[in-house]
XYZ file of C-alpha atoms in Angstrom:
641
model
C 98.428 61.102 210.112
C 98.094 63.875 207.118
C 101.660 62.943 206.283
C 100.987 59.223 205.784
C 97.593 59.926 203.713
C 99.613 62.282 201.776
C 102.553 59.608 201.291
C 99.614 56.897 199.998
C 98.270 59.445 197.171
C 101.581 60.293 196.110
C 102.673 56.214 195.687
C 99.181 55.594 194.205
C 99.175 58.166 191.475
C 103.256 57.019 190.902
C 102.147 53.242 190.543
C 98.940 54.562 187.908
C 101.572 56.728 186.047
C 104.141 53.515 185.504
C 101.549 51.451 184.404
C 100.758 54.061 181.609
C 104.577 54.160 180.750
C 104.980 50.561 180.839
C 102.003 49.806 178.652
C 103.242 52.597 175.951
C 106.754 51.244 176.434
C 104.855 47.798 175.537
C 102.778 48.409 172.616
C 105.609 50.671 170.798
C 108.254 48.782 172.027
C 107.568 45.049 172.322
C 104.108 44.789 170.476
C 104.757 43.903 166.323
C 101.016 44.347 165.520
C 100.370 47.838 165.605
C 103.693 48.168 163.584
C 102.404 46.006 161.472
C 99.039 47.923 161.041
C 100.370 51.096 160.243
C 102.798 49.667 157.896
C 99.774 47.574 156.016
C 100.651 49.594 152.601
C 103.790 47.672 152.826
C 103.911 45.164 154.365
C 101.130 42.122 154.206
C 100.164 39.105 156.112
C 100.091 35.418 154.073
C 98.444 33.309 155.590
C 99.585 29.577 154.643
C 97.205 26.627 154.559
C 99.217 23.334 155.354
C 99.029 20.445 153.850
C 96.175 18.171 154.775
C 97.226 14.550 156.311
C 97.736 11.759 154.086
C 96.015 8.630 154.228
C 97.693 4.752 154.528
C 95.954 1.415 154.112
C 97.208 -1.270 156.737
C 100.134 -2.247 154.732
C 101.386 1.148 154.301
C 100.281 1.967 150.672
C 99.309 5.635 149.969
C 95.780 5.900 149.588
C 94.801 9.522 149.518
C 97.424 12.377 149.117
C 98.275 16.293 147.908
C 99.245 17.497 144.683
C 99.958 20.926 144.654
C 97.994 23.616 142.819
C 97.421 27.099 142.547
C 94.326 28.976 143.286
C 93.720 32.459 141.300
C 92.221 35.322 143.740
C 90.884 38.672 142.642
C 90.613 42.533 144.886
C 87.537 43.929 142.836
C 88.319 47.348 144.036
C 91.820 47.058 141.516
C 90.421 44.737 138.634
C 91.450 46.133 135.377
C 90.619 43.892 132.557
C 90.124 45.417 128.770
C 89.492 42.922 127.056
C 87.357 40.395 128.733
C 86.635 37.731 126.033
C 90.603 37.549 126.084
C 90.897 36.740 129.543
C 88.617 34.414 129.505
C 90.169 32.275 126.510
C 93.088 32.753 128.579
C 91.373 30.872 131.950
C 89.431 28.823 129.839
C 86.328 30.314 131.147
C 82.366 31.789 129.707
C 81.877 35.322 129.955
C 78.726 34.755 132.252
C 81.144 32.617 134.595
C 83.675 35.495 134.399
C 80.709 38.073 135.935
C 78.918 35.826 137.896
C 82.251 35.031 139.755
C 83.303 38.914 139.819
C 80.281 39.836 141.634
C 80.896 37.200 144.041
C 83.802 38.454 145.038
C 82.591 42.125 145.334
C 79.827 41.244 147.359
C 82.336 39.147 149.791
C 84.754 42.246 150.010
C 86.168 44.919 146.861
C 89.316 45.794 148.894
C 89.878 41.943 150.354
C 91.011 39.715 147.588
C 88.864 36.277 147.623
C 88.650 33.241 145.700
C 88.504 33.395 141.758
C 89.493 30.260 140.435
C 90.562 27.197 142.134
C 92.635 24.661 141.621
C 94.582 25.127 138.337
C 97.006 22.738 137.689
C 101.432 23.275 137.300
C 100.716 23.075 133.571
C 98.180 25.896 133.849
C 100.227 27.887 135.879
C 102.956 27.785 133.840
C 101.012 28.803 130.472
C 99.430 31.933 131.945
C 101.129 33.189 134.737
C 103.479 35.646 132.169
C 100.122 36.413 130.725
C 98.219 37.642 133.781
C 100.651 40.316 134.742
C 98.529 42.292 132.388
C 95.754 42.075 134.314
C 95.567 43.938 137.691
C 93.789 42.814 140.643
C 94.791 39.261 140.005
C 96.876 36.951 141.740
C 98.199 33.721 141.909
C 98.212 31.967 145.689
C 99.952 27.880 146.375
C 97.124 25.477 147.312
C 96.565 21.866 146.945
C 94.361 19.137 145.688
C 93.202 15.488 147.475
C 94.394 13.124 145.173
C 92.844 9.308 145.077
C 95.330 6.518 144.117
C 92.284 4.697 142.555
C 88.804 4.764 141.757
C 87.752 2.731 145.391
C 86.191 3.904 148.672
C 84.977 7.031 147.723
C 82.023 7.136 150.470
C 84.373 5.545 153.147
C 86.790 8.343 152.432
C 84.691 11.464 151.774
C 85.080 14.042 150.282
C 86.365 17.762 151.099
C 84.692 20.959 149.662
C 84.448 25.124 150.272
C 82.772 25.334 153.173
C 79.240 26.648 153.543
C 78.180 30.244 155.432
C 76.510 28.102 157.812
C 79.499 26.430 158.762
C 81.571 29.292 159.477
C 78.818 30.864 161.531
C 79.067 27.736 163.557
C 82.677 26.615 164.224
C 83.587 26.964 167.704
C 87.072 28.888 167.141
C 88.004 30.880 164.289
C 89.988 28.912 162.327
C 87.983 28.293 159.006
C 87.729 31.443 156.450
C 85.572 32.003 153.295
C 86.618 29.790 150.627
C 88.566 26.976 152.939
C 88.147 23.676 152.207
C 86.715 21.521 154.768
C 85.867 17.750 154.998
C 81.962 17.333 154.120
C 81.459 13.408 154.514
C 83.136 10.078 155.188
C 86.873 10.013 157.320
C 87.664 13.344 155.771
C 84.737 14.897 157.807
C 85.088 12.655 161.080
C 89.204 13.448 161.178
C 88.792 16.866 160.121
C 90.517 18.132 163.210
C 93.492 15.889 162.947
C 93.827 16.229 159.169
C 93.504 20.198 158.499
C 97.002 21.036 160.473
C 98.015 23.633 161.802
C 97.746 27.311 159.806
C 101.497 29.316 159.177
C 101.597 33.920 159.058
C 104.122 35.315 156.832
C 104.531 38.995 156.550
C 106.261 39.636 153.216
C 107.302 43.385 152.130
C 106.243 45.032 148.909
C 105.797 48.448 147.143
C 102.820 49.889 146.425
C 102.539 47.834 143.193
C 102.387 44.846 145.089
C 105.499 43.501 143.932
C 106.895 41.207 146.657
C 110.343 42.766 148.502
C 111.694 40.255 150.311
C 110.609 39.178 154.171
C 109.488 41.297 156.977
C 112.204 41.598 159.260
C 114.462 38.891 157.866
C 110.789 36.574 158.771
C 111.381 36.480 162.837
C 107.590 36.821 163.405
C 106.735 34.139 160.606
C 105.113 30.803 161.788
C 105.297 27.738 159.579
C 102.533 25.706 158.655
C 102.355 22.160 160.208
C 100.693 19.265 158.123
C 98.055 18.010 159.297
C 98.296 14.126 161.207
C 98.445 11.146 158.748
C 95.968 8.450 159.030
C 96.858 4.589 159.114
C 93.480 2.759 158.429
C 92.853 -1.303 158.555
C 92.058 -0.921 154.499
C 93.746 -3.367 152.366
C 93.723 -1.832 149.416
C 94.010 -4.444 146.592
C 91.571 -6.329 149.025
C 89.483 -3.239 148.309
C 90.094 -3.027 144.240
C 89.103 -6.634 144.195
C 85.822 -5.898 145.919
C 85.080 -3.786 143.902
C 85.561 -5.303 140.355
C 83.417 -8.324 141.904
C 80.707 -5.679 142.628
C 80.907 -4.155 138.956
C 77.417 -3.329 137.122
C 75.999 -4.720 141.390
C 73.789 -2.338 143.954
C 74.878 -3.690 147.559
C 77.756 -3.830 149.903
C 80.708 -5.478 151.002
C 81.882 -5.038 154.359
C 84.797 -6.626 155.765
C 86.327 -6.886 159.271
C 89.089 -7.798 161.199
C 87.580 -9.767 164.074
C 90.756 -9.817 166.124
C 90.966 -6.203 166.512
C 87.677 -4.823 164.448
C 89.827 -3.083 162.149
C 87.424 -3.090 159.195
C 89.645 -4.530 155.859
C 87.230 -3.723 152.675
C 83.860 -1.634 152.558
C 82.251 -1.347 148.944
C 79.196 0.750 148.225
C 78.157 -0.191 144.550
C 78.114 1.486 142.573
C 80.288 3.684 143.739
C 82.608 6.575 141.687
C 85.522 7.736 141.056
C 86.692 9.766 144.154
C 88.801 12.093 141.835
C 85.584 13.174 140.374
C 84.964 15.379 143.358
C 87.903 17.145 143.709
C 88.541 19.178 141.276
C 87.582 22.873 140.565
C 84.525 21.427 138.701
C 82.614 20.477 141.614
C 79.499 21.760 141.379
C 79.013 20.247 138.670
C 80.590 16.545 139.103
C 78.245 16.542 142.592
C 74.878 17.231 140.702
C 75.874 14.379 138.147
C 76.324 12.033 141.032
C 73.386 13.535 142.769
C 71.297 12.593 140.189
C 72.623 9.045 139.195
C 69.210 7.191 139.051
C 71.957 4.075 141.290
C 72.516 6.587 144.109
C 76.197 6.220 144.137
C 76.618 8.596 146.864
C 74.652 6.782 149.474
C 77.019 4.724 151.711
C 75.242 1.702 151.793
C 77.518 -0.101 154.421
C 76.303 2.133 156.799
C 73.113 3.169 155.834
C 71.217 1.388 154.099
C 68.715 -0.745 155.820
C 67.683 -4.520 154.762
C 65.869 -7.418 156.442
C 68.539 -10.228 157.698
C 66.924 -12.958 156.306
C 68.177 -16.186 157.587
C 71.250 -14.772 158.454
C 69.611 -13.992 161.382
C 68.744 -17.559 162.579
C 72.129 -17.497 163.637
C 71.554 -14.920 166.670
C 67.917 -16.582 167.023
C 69.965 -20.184 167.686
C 72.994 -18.591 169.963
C 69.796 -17.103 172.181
C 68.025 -19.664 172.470
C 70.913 -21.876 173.713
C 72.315 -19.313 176.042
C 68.481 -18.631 177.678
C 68.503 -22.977 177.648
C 65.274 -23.402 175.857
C 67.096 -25.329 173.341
C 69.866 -27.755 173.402
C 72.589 -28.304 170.811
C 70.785 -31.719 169.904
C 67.128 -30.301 170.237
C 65.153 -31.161 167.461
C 61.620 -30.150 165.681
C 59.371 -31.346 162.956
C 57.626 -29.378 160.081
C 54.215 -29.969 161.871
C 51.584 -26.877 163.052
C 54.516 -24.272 161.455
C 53.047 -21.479 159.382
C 56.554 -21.260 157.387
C 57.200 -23.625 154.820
C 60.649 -25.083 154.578
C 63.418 -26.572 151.878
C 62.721 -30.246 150.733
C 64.090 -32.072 153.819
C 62.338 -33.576 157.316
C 62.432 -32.341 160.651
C 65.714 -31.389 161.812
C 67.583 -33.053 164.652
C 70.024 -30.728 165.566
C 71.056 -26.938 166.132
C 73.733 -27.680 163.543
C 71.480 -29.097 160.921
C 68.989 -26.456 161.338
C 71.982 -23.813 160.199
C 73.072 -25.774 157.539
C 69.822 -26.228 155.689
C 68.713 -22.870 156.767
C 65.326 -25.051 158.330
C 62.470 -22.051 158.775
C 60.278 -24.310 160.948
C 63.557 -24.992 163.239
C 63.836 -21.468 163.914
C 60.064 -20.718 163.736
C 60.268 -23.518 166.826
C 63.199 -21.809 168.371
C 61.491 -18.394 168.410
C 58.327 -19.637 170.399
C 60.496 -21.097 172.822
C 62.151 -18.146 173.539
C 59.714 -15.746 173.831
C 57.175 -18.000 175.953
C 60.430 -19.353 177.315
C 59.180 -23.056 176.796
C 56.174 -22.164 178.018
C 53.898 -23.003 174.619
C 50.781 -24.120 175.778
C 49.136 -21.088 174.677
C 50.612 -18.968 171.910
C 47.459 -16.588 170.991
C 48.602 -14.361 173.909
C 51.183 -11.753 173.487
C 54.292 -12.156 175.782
C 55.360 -9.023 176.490
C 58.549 -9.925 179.213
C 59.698 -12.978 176.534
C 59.630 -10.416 173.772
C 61.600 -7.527 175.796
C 64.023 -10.642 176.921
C 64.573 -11.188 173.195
C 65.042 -7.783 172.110
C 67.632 -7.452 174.956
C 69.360 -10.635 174.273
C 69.407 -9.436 170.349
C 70.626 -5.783 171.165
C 73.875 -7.050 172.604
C 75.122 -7.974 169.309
C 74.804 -4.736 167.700
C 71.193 -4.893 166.209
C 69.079 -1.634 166.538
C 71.640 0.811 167.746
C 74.485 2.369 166.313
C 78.251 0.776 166.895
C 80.230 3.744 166.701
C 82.170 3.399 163.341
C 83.976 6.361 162.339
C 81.963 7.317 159.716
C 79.045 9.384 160.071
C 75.227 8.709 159.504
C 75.382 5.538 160.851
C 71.674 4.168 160.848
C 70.390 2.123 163.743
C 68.634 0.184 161.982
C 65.499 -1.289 163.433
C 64.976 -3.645 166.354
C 61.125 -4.017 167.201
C 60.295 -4.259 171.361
C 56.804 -4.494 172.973
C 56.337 -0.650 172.648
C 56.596 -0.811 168.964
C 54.298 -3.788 168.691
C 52.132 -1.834 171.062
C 51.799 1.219 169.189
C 50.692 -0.500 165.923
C 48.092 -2.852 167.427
C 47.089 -1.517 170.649
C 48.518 -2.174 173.649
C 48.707 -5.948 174.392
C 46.629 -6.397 171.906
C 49.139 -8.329 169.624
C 49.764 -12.169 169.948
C 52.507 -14.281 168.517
C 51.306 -14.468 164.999
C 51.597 -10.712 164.278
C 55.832 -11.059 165.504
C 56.583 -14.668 163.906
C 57.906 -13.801 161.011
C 61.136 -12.407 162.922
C 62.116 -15.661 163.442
C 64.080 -16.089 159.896
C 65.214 -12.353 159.763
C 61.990 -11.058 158.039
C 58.758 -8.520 159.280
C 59.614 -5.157 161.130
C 63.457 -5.771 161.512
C 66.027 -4.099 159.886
C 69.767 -4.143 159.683
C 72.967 -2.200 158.197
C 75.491 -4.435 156.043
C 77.746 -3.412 158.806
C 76.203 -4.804 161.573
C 76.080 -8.514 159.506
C 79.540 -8.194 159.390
C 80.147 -7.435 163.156
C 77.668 -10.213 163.700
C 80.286 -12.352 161.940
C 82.908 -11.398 163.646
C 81.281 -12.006 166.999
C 80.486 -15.620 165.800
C 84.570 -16.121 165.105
C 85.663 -14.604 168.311
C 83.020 -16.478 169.975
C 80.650 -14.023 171.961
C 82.499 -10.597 171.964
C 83.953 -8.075 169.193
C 85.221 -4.364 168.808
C 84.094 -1.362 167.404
C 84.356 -1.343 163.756
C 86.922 1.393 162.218
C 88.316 2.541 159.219
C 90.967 4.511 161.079
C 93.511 2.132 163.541
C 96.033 5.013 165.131
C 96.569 8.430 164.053
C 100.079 10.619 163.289
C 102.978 9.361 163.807
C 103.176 8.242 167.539
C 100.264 6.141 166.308
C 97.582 7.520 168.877
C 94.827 4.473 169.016
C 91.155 5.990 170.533
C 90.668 4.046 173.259
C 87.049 3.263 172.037
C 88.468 0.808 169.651
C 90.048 -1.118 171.988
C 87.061 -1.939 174.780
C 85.829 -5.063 174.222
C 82.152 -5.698 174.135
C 80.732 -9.316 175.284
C 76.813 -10.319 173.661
C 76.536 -12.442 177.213
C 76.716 -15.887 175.075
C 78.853 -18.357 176.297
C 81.434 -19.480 174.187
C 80.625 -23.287 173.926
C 77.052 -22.627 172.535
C 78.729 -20.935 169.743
C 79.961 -24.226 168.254
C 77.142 -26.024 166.926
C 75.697 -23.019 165.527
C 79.543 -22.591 163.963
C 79.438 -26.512 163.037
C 76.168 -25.695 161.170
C 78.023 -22.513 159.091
C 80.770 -24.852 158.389
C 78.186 -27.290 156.556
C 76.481 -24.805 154.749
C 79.443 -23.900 153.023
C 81.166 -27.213 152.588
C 77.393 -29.013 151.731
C 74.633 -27.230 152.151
C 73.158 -23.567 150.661
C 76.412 -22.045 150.238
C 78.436 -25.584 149.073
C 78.445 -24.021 145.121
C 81.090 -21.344 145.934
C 83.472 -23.433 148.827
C 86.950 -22.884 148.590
C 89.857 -25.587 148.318
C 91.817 -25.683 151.038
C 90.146 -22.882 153.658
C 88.035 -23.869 156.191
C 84.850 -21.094 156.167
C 81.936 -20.768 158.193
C 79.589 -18.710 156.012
C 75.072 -18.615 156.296
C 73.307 -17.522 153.071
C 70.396 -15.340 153.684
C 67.779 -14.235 151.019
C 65.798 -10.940 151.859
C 62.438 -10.325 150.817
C 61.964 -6.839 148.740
C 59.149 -5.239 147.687
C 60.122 -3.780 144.774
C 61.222 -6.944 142.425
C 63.398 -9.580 143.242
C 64.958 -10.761 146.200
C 68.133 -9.809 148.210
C 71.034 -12.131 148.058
C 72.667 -11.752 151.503
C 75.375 -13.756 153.367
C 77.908 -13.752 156.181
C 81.130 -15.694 156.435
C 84.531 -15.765 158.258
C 87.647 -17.774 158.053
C 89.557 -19.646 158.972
C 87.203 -21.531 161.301
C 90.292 -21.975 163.869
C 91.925 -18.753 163.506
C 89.272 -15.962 162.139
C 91.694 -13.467 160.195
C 88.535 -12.037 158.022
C 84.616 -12.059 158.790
C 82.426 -10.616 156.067
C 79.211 -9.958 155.075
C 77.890 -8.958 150.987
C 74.852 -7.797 150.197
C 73.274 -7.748 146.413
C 70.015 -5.817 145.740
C 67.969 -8.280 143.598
C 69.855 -10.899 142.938
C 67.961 -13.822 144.472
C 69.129 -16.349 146.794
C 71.973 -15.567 149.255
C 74.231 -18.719 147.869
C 73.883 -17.618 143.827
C 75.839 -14.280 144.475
C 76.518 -12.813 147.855
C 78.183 -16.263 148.502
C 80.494 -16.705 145.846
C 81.168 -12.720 146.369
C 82.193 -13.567 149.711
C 84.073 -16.370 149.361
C 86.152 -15.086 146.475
C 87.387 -11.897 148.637
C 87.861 -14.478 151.721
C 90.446 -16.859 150.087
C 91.882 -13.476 147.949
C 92.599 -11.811 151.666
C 94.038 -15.315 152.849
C 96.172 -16.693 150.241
C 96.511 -13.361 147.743
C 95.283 -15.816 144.741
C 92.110 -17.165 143.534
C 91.760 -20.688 142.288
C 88.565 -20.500 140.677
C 89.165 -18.681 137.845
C 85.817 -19.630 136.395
C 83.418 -18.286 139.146
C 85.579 -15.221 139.591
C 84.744 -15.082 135.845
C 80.825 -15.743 136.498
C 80.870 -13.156 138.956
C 82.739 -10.046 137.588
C 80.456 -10.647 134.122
C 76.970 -10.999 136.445
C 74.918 -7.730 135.878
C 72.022 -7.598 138.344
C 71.428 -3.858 138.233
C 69.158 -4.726 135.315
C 66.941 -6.383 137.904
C 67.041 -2.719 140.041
C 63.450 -1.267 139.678
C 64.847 2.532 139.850
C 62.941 5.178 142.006
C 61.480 8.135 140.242
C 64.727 10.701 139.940
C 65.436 13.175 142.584
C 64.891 16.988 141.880
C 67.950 18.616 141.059
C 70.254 20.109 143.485
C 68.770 23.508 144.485
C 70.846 26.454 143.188
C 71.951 27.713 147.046
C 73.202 24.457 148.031
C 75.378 24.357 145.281
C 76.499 27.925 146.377
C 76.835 26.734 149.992
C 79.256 23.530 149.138
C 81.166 25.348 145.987
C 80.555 29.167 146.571
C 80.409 29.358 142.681
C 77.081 29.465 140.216
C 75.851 26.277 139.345
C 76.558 25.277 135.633
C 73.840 24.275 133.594
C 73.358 20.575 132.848
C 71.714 18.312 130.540
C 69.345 15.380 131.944
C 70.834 12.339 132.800
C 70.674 10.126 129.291
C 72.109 6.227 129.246
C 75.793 6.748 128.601
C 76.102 8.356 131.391
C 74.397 5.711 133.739
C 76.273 3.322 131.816
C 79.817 5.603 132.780
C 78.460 5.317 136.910
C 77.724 0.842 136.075
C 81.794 0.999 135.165
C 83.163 1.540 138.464
């Protein structure tokens, strides 16, 4: 028995002892990093930043790319600079910049070498890279720059800058370090993942000057970089140039879809910018110029601003009431008893007529019905179950939630129910002439330009669409998210959607819309004119074409521009037969339009406070530069784009 105990001890202390040996045998054998800690006077680690992943508009053109730079970095701890005023002619630089960006870097690390300057171009490279050698504690590192092929969807795409403190204290694996770029809005923030790639290690020899001696190990423990996934969006991009010359010296939005697929084909916030602007080293500066752009160029209207429908919206109110049978395609109502006045015309006959001449009494009519569903003996009493019927029937098409583009700050909008209703009056205490005016798009509900335009493209499929994205498939197997491919029905059956169609086909061919029709292409379009507060009118209106085969459905909204047929129309109708036929026949109105200025009528809000000096810090990592107020050339330099 005291033999075997004695055999156990032995075999346990054996089996402790090769685990020790096998672990040294590891970490001095096997194991590179300690080697390569103990060697760190000799030998570093590079880390390489890949390329970020390009960006392709649906016929394959090149619509964002990389053009390589260099960024300058500086170790405080071995800074050695004489004659400072010298070096800074040299880098082009104020002698305030120089400190301010030294002690930056000292206060991030004096023996790590951070960020200096970013972004100087080949040519600058070239002129003072022999130059720089005199300077110690300086050196030059391979970077690159998002370049724009054109001045066009600068909110759609984003933009990418330093990242913030607060985001590297967040990220959920290390990946991001000080002074990395990162996507901050639009597809470069919601593909971030897919675009950034996939970091690369080097470990490169040198003396103790720091002059570079070849590879470590002929490079066996080196990883390359791998670029980051390209994008393939549903963009057209001379679809999108054209947009946006027709939305020159404009406030409003074009959006564009794809009904077939949802694919969205042109989205224009005017005015918009020049993406280029924000990428370069001059950031900081560039952003609080936009910032403070009295035209707000960097809110993304398509997807966030918020507008009454109008009578765009007596398109939903007929498809409802046909589908819930209170209404018949030939149902027909008189101006009588109707608190909404009307157009010069009679009662209308039909579902058709009433979208052609945009009747308000029809729909005023069509409303009652369906929230007392036919019931209209007594209208003074609020009907709560009619109204949450309604707002159900409505929700299905979009309105008062958010679709799920990929784009962030999507808005919801605003789609009122019997608990809104109830908190501003009391409960029950409201009655049908407190909600009537939703009945031609006006009162408490509110809609994205986006969510027109998938309202259009529900119309031409005929009850159902698809998420609406920029993005269609991703690297180069293509990888589709399956979210853009389930198909979402509004519970309207497809026959009731041609008279309402039949009516859209009238208003453009003879009715509010009939000034801007185009030769040749059948279009089913409905002008809708938004009431505003603050001056005139919004001109509003949804189309898609061809009526048999929808290839395009759109919807263009101008701030203060009036009626819906005297410029969203012929906005709309111009980029429809442009998508369709790649020409335009009417050279005049294209003419009318591109000269129209109706950001004169824009009653501006008072100016925003400037930029605080920490965000600035946060987005750039650099001092803010001073800047002079905003004066009229340069709001005139924002009306150009």
């Amino acid at each position: 028995m005291l033999e075997n105990r004695r055999f156990v001890i032995i075999g346990f202390f054996a089996l402790i002892g090769f685990i020790y040996l096998f672990r040294l045998f590891y970490l001095q054998v096997l194991d590179e990093s300690y080697s390569i800690e103990s060697s760190s006077n000799s030998i570093k680690r590079v880390i390489e930043v890949p390329f970020r992943g390009q960006i392709y508009d649906r016929n394959g053109k090149l619509i964002v790319y990389n053009t390589p730079v260099y960024d300058l970095l500086v170790t405080p701890y071995k800074v050695k600079v004489d004659d400072t005023l010298r070096f800074c002619r040299v880098l082009g630089i104020e002698k305030r910049e120089f400190d301010s960006l030294i002690t930056a870097a000292s206060a991030y690390s004096r023996v790590k070498p951070s960020l200096f300057l970013r972004q100087l171009s080949k040519e600058d490279f070239a002129s003072i890279q022999d130059i720089m050698v005199d300077y110690s504690g300086f050196e030059f590192a391979k970077s690159s720059m998002r370049t724009y092929k054109g001045a066009t969807l600068a909110n759609t795409l984003g933009y990418v800058s330093e990242i913030s403190k607060k985001q590297l204290e967040k990220q959920e694996e290390p990946y991001y370090r000080q002074s990395d770029y990162i996507g901050q809005t639009g597809i470069e923030k919601i593909y971030e993942n897919e675009l950034r790639g996939k970091r690369g290690t080097k470990f490169v020899m040198q003396n103790v000057s720091g002059v570079y001696k070849g590879a470590w190990k002929g490079g066996e423990l080196d990883t390359m970089a791998v670029a980051g996934a390209n994008l393939y969006s549903g963009i057209d991009i001379d679809i999108q140039q054209y947009a946006d010359s027709l939305m020159m010296n404009k406030v409003g939005s074009v959006v564009a879809i794809e009904p077939k697929t949802g694919q969205i084909i042109s989205m224009v916030s005017a005015p918009t910018y020049d993406p280029n602007f924000l990428a370069t080293r001059h950031f900081s500066k560039n952003y609080t110029a936009l910032y403070r752009n009295p035209y707000k160029p960097l809110f993304n209207r398509p997807v966030m601003a918020s507008y009454r429908p109008g009578s765009t919206f007596k398109l939903i109110q007929a498809l409802i009431g046909l589908q819930e049978g209170v209404i018949t395609p030939n149902s027909g109502f008189t101006h009588a008893n109707c608190p909404i006045g009307c157009h010069n015309h009679p009662g209308t006959p039909t579902v058709a007529l009433g979208v052609t001449h945009s009747c308000n009494p029809y729909f005023y009519n069509v409303f009652r019905r369906i929230i007392y569903n036919n019931k209209i003996s007594n209208t003074f009493k609020a009907s709560a179950a009619g109204l949450d019927v309604w707002h159900d029937r409505i929700s299905k098409f979009g309105i008062g939630q958010q679709l799920g583009i990929d784009l962030p700050s999507e808005r919801k909008g605003n789609l009122p129910d019997k608990k809104y209703y109830d908190k501003i009056y009391g409960e029950n205490r409201w009655k049908f002439s407190n909600i009537y005016s939703l009945s031609i798009g006006e009162g408490e509900i509110l809609i994205t330009p986006l969510k027109m335009a998938n309202v259009a493209a529900i119309i031409a499929n005929r009850g159902y669409y698809y998420t609406p994205h920029v993005i269609h498939s991703v690297g180069e197997s293509r990888t589709v998210n399956p979210d853009f491919t389930v198909r979402h029905e509004t519970g309207v059956a497809p026959h009731n959607f041609e008279p309402v169609i039949e009516g859209m086909v009238g208003a453009v061919e003879g009715g509010t819309a009939r000034r801007s029709k185009v030769e040749g292409i059948e279009i089913a379009g409905k002008t809708g004119t938004s009431q505003n507060k603050r001056g005139m009118d919004h001109s509003i209106f949804i189309a898609f074409a061809p009526v048999d085969d929808p290839k395009i459905a759109i919807a263009v909204f101008v701030e203060n521009a009036g009626a819906g047929g005297s410029a969203a129309a012929p906005i709309a109708n111009l980029i429809i037969e442009k998508y369709l036929t790649r020409k335009i026949t009417n050279k005049a109105l294209e003419e009318r339009i591109m000269k129209a200025d109706f950001m004169k009528n824009v009653i501006l809000p008072a100016p925003p406070k400037p930029v605080a000096k920490d965000t600035v810090k946060r987005r750039q990592g650099i001092p803010m530069a001073p800047l002079e107020k905003p004066i009229p050339s340069e709001i005139n330099w924002f009306k150009r784009f």
